[in-house]
Short mmCIF file of C-alpha atoms and ligand atoms in Angstrom, two decimals:
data_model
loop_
_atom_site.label_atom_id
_atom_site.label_comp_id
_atom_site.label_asym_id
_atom_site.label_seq_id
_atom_site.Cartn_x
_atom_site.Cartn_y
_atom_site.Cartn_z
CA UNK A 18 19.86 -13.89 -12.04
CA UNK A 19 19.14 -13.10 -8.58
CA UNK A 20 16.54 -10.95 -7.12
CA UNK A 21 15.93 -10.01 -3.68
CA UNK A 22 14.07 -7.77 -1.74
CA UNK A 23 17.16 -6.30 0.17
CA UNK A 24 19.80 -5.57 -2.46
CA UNK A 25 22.72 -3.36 -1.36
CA UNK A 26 22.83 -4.79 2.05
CA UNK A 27 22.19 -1.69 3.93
CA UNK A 28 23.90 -0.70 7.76
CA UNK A 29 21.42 -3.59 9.72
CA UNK A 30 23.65 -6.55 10.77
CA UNK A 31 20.12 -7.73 11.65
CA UNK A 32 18.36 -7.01 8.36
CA UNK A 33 21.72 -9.07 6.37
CA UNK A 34 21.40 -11.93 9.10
CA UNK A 35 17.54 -12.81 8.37
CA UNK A 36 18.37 -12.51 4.80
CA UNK A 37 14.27 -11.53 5.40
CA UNK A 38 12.37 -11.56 2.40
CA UNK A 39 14.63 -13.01 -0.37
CA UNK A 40 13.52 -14.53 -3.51
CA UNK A 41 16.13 -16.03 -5.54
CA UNK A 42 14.93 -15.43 -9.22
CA UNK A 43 16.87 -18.65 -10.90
CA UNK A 44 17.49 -18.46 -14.91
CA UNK A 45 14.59 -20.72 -14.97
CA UNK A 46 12.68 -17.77 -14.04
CA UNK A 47 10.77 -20.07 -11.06
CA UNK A 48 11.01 -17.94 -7.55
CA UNK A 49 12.85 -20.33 -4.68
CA UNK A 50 12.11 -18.80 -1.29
CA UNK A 51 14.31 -18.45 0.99
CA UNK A 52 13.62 -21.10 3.91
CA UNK A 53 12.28 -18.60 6.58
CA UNK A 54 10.21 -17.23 4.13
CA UNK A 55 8.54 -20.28 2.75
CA UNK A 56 5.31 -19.78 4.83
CA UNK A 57 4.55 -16.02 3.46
CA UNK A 58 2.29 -16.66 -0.03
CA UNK A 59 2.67 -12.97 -1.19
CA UNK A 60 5.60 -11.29 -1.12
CA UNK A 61 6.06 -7.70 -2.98
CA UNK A 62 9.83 -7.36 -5.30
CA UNK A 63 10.77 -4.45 -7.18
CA UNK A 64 12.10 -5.55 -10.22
CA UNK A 65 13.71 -4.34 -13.40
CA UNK A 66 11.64 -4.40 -17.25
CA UNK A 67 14.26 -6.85 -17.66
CA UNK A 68 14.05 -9.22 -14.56
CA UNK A 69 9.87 -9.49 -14.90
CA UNK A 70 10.25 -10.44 -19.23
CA UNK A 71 13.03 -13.31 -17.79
CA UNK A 72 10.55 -14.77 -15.49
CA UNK A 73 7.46 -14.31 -17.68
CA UNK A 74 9.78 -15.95 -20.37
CA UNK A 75 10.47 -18.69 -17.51
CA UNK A 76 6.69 -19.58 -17.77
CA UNK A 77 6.37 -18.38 -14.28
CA UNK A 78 3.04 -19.31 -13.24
CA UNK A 79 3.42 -17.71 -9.14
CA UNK A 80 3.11 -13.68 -10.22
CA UNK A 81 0.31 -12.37 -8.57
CA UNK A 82 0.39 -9.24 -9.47
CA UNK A 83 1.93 -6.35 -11.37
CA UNK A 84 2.34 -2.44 -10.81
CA UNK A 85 3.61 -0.85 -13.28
CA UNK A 86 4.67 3.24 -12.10
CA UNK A 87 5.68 6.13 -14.49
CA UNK A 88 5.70 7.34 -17.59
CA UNK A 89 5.26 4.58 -20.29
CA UNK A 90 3.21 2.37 -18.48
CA UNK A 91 1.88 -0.29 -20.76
CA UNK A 92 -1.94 -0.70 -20.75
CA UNK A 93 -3.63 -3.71 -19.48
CA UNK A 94 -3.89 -6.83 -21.31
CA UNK A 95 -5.38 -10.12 -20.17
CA UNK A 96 -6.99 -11.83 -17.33
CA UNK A 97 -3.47 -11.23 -15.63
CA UNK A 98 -3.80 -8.08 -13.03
CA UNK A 99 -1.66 -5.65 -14.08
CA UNK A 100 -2.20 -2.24 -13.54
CA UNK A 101 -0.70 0.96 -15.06
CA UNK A 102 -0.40 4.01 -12.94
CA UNK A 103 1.03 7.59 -13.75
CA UNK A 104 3.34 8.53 -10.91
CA UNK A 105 6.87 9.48 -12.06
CA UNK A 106 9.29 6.96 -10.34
CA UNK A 107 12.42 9.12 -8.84
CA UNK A 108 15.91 7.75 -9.72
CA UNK A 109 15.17 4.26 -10.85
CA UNK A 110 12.68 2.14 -12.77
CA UNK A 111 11.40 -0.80 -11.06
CA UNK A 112 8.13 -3.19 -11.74
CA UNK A 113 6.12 -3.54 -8.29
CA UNK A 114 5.35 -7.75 -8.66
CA UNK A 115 3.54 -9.80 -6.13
CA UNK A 116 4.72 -13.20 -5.82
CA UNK A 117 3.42 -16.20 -5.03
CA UNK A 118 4.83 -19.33 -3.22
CA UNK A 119 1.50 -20.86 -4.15
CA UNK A 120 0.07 -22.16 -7.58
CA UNK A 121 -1.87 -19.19 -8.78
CA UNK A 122 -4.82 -18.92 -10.71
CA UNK A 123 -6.14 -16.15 -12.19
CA UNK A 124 -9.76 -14.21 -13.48
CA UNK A 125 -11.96 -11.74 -14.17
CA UNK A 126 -14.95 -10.17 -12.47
CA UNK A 127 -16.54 -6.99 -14.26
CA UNK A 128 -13.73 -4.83 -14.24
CA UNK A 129 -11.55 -6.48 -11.44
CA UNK A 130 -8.60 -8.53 -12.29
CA UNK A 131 -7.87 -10.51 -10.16
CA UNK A 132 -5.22 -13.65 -8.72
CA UNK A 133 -5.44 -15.97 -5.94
CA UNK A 134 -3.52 -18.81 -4.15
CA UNK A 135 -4.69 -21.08 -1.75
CA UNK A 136 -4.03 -17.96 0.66
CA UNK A 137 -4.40 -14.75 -0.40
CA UNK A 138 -6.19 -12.61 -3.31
CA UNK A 139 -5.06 -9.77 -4.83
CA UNK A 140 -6.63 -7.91 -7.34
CA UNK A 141 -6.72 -4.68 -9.04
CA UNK A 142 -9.12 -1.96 -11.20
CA UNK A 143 -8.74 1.30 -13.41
CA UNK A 144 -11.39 3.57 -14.11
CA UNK A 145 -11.19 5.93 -16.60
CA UNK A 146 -13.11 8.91 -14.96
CA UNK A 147 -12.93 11.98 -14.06
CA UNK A 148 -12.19 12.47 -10.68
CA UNK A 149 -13.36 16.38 -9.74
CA UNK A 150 -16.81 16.14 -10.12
CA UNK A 151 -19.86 14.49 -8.00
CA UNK A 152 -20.32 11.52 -10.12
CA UNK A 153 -16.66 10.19 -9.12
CA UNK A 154 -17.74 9.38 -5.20
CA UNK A 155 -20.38 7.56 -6.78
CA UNK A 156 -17.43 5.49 -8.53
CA UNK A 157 -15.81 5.20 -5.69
CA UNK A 158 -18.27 3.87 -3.62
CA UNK A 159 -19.31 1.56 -6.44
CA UNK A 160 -15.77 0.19 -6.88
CA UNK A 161 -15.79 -0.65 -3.62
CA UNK A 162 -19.45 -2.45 -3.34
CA UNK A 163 -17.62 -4.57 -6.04
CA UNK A 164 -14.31 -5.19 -4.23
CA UNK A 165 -15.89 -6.18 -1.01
CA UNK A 166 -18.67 -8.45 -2.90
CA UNK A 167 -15.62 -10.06 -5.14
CA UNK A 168 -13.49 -10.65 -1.88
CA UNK A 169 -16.25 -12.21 0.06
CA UNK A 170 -17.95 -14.57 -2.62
CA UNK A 171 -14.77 -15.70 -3.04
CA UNK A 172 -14.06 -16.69 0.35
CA UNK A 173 -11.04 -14.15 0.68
CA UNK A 174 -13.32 -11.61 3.09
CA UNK A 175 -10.38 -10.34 5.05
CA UNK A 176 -9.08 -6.87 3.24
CA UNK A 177 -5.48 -6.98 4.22
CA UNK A 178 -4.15 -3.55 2.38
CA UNK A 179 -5.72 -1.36 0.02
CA UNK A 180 -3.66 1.02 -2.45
CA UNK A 181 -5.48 3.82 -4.00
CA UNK A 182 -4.04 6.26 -6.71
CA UNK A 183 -6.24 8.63 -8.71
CA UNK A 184 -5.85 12.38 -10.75
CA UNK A 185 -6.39 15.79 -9.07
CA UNK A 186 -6.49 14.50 -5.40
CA UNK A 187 -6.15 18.08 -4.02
CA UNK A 188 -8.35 19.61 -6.81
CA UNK A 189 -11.28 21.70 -5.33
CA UNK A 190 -14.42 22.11 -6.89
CA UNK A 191 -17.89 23.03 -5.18
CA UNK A 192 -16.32 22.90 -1.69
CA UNK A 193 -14.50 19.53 -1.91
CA UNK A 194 -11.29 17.96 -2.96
CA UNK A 195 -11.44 14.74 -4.97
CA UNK A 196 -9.60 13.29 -1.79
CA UNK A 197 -12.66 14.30 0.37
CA UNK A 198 -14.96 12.64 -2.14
CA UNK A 199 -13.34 9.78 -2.69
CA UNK A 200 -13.43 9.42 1.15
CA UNK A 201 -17.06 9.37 0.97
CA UNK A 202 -17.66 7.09 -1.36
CA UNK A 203 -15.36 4.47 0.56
CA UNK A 204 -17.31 5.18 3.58
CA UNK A 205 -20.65 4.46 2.35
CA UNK A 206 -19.20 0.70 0.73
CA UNK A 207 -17.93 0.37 4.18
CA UNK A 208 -20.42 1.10 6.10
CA UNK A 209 -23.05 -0.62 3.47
CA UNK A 210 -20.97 -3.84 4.34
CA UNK A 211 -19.50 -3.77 7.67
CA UNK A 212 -21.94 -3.69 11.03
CA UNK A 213 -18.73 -4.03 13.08
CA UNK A 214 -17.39 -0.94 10.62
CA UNK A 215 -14.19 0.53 12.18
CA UNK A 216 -12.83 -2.55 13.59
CA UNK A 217 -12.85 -4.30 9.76
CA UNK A 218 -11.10 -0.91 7.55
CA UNK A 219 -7.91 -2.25 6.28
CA UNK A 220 -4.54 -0.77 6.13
CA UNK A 221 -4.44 1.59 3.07
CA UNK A 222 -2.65 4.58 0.53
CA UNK A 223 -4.51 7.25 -1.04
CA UNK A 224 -2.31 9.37 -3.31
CA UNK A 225 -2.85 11.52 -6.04
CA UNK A 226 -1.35 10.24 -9.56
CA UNK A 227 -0.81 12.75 -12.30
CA UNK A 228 -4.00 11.55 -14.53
CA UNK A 229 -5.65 8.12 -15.07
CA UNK A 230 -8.88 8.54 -13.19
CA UNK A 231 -9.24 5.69 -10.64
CA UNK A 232 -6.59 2.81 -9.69
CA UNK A 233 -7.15 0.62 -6.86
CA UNK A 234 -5.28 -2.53 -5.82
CA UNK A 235 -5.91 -4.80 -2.91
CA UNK A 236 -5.01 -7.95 -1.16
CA UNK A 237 -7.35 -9.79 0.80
CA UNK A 238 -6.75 -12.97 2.53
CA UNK A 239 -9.21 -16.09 3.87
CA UNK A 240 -8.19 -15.70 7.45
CA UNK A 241 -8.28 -12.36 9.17
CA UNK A 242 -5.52 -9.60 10.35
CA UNK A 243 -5.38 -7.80 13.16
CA UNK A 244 -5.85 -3.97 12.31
CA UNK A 245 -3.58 -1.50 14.14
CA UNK A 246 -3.56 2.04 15.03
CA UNK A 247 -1.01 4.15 15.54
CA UNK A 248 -0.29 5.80 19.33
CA UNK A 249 0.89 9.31 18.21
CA UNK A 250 -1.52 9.75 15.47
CA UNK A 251 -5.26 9.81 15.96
CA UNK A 252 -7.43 7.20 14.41
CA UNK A 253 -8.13 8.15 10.48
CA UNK A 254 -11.70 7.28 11.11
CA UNK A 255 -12.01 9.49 13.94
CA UNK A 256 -10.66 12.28 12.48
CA UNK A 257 -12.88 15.82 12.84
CA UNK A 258 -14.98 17.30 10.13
CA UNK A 259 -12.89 19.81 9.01
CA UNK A 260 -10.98 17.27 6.80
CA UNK A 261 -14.37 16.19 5.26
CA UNK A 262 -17.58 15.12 5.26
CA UNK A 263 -16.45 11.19 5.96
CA UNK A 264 -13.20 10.38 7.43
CA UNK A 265 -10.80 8.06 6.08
CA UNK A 266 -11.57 4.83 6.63
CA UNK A 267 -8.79 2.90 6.92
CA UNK A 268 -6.06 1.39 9.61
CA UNK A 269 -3.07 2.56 10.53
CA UNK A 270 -1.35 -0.68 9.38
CA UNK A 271 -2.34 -4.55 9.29
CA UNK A 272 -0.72 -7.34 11.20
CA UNK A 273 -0.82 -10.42 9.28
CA UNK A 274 0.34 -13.74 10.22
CA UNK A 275 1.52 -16.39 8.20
CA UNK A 276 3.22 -19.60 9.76
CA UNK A 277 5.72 -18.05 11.79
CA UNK A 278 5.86 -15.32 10.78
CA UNK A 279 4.77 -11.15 11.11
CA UNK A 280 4.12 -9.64 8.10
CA UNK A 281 2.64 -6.13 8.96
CA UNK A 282 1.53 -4.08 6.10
CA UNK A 283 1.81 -0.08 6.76
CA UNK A 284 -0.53 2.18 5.51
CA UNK A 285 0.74 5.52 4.06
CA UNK A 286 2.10 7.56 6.57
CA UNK A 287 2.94 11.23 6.84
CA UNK A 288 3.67 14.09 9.41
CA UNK A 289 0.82 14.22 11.30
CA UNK A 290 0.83 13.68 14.94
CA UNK A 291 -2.88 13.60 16.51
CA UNK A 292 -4.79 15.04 13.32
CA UNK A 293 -2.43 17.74 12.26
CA UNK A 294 -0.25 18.05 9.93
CA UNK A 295 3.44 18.93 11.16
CA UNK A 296 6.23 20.98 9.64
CA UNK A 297 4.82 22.71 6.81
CA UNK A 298 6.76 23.52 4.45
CA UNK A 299 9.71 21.30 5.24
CA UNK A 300 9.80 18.44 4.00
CA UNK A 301 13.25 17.04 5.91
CA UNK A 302 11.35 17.76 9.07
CA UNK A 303 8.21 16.14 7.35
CA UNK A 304 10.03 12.88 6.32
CA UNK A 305 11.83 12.50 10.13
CA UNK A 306 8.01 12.70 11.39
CA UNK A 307 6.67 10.12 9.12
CA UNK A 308 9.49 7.47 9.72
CA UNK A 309 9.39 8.16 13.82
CA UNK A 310 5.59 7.20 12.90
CA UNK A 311 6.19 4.04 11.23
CA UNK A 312 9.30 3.12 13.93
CA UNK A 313 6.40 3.57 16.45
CA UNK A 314 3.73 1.52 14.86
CA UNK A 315 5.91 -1.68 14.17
CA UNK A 316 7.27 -1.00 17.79
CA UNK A 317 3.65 -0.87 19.22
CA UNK A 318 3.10 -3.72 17.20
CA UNK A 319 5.48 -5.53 18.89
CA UNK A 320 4.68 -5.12 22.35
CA UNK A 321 1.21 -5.44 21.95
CA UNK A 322 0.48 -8.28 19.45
CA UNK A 323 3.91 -10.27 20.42
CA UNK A 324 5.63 -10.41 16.98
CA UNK A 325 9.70 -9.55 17.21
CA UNK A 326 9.79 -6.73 15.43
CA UNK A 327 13.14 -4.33 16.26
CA UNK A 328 11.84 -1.35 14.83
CA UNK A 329 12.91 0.26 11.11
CA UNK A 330 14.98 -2.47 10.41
CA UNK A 331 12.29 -4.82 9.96
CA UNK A 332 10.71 -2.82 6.87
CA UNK A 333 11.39 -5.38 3.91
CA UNK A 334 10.25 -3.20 1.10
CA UNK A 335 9.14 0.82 0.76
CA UNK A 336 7.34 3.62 -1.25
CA UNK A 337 8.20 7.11 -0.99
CA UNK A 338 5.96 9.59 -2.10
CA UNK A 339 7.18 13.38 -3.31
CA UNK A 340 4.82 16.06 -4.00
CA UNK A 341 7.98 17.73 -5.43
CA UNK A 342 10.24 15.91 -7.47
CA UNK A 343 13.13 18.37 -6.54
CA UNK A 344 13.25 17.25 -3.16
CA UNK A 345 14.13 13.61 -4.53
CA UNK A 346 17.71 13.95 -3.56
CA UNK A 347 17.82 15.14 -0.21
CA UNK A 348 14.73 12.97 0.61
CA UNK A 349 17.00 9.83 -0.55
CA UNK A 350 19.72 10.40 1.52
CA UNK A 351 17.61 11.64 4.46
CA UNK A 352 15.93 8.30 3.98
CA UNK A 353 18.96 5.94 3.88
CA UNK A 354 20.85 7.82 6.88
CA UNK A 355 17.73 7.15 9.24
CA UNK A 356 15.48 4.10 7.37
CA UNK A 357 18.80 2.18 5.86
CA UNK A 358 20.46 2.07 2.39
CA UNK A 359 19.46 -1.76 2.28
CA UNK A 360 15.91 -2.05 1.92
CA UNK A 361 14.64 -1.74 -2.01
CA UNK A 362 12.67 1.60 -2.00
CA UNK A 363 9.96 3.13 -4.72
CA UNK A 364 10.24 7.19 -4.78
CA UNK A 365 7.26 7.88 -6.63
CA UNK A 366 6.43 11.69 -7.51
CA UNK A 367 2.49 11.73 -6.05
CA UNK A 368 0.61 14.64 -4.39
CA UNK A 369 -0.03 13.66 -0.58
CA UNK A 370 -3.97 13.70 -0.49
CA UNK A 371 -3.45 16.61 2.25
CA UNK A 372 -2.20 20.02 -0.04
CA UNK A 373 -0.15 21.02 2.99
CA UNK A 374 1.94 17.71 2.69
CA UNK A 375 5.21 16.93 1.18
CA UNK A 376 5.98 13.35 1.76
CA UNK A 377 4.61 10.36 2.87
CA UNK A 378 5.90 6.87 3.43
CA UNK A 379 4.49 2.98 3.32
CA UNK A 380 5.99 -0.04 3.82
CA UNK A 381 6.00 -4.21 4.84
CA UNK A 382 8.20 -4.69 8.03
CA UNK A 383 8.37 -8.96 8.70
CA UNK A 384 9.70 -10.54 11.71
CA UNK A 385 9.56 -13.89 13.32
CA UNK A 386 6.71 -13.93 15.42
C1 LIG B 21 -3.21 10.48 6.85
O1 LIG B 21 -2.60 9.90 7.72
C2 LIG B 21 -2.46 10.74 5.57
O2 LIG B 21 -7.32 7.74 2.83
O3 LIG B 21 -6.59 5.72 2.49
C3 LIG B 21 -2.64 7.94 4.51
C4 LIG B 21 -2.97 6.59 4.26
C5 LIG B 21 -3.53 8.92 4.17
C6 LIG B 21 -4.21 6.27 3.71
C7 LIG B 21 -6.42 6.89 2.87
C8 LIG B 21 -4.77 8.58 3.63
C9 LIG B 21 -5.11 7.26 3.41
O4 LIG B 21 -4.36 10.88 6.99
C10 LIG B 21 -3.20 10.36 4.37
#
């Protein structure tokens, strides 16, 4: 069996040539990196029900991590993260697993579930709570008192990327959206922790899953990224009061570099340009102003921090996000025509934490630096 992150070689000479991000998934169910890959010790595959059971059966001892999106997501069992989140997947069924080129070990602390390497951590939490009412900023904030003490006691105090997923994101009640809450209690863990606060918020999602409560997952490394904003979009954290109480704190996207190479982790993006959203109501137009965003970030990214990044043909793996799941098929082909039909995508059916958004995209673009 083979596995790699760019099936269906797409229309990028230059993404076949790298052969960027390939794990070879041998019978033996043990993952055999690629040689330009071999100094990267997490690397995201989206992998069939059938693919993850051959390497658990393999005894596979380097999965970091697994997200498991749609329907019949199985619950979490064991010390092993592995987190179950209700987000319709759109025209396929694939397991998000992180993999390790490290040994891995793996444990518990309170509710976290976590995995590390001699690298990175990543870890993951579900709270079962409801998310429209006061007490769930208070969950927030306390979820992420514990992520940031976890990280740092265990000598991983660099937040790399934070995913966030919870119910009723653009429910109102009171005066605020659960998105606006859960923006405050992030802040306040932030701010609790950080005195040099906007220069240490990670790259991040927030996007609203159809129930579930609270679902965070995270990966935090010993040595620090470099945190990057985005030149057409305002800072998150600077955004004005109208979108709530505390702004989002999080980075545009974070540069991470392993060995030799640039592994830059993009935080959801969507149609806005400065704060605003764009194109309401259209999601083609939407989707063409979210990917220009992302081309510019990993082409900013290159200029300033020196990593060879080309531009969208860097992105090793996506996530899509619909509000509507009708728009699936037109957002798919819009996507390959502009992005590529090479690079393994998730289209997950999510509502974008703003109500007047339709789509939103993430991603992990690598070059050699
Ligand atoms: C935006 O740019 C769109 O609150 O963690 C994107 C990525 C968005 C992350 C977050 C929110 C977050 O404001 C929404």
């Amino acid at each position: 069996m083979s596995v790699t992150t760019s099936k269906n070689p797409g229309p990028s000479a230059r993404r076949r040539a790298r052969g960027k991000g390939q794990i070879d998934v041998a019978a033996a169910g043990v993952a055999v990196p690629s040689a330009d890959s071999a100094p990267v010790p997490a690397r995201v595959a989206y992998l069939t029900q059938a693919e993850l059971a051959a390497l658990r059966r393999g005894g596979h001892s380097r999965i970091l991590g697994e997200v498991h999106f749609g329907d019949a997501v199985p619950g979490a069992t064991g010390s092993q993260p592995r987190l179950a989140i209700d987000m319709p997947q759109l025209g396929g069924a694939r397991v998000e697993v992180w993999l390790s080129e490290l040994p891995v070990v793996n444990a518990t602390a309170g509710d976290i579930r976590f995995a590390y390497n001699d690298e990175v951590l990543f870890g993951c939490v579900a709270h079962e709570i409801a998310t429209q009412d006061a007490a769930f900023e208070t969950a927030v904030y306390a979820t992420y008192r514990d992520i940031l003490q976890l990280v740092e006691t265990r000598g991983y105090p660099h937040l790399l990327r934070v995913w966030n997923y919870f119910s009723d994101i653009n429910s109102q009640r009171d005066g605020l959206d659960s998105y606006q809450r859960f923006c405050r209690g992030r802040f306040r863990a932030f701010e609790e922790r950080y005195s040099e606060f906007f220069s240490r918020l990670p790259a991040a999602s927030a996007v609203g899953a159809r129930s579930g409560g609270l679902r965070v997952y995270f990966l935090a490394a010993k040595t620090p990224g470099r945190h990057r904003e985005n030149p057409r979009q305002m800072s998150a954290y600077h955004y004005p009061l109208q979108y709530g109480p505390r702004s989002p704190s999080f980075a545009r996207a974070t540069l991470k570099r392993w060995g030799g190479r640039g592994v830059l982790y993009i935080s959801g993006t969507a149609s806005i340009t400065g704060h605003e959203s764009r194109h309401l109501g259209d999601f083609g137009a939407q989707l063409e102003e979210a990917v220009r965003n992302v081309e510019v970030l990993i082409q900013s990214t290159a200029a300033d921090e020196g990593v060879g990044y080309h531009g969208l043909a860097d992105l090793g793996v996506m996530k899509v996000y619909l509000r509507d799941p009708a728009h699936f098929g037109a957002v798919q082909a819009q996507f390959e025509k502009t992005v590529g039909a090479g690079v393994p995508v998730l289209y997950l059916q999510g509502d974008i934490c703003r109500a007047d958004l339709l789509v939103e995209v993430e991603g992990i673009a690598e070059a050699s630096i």
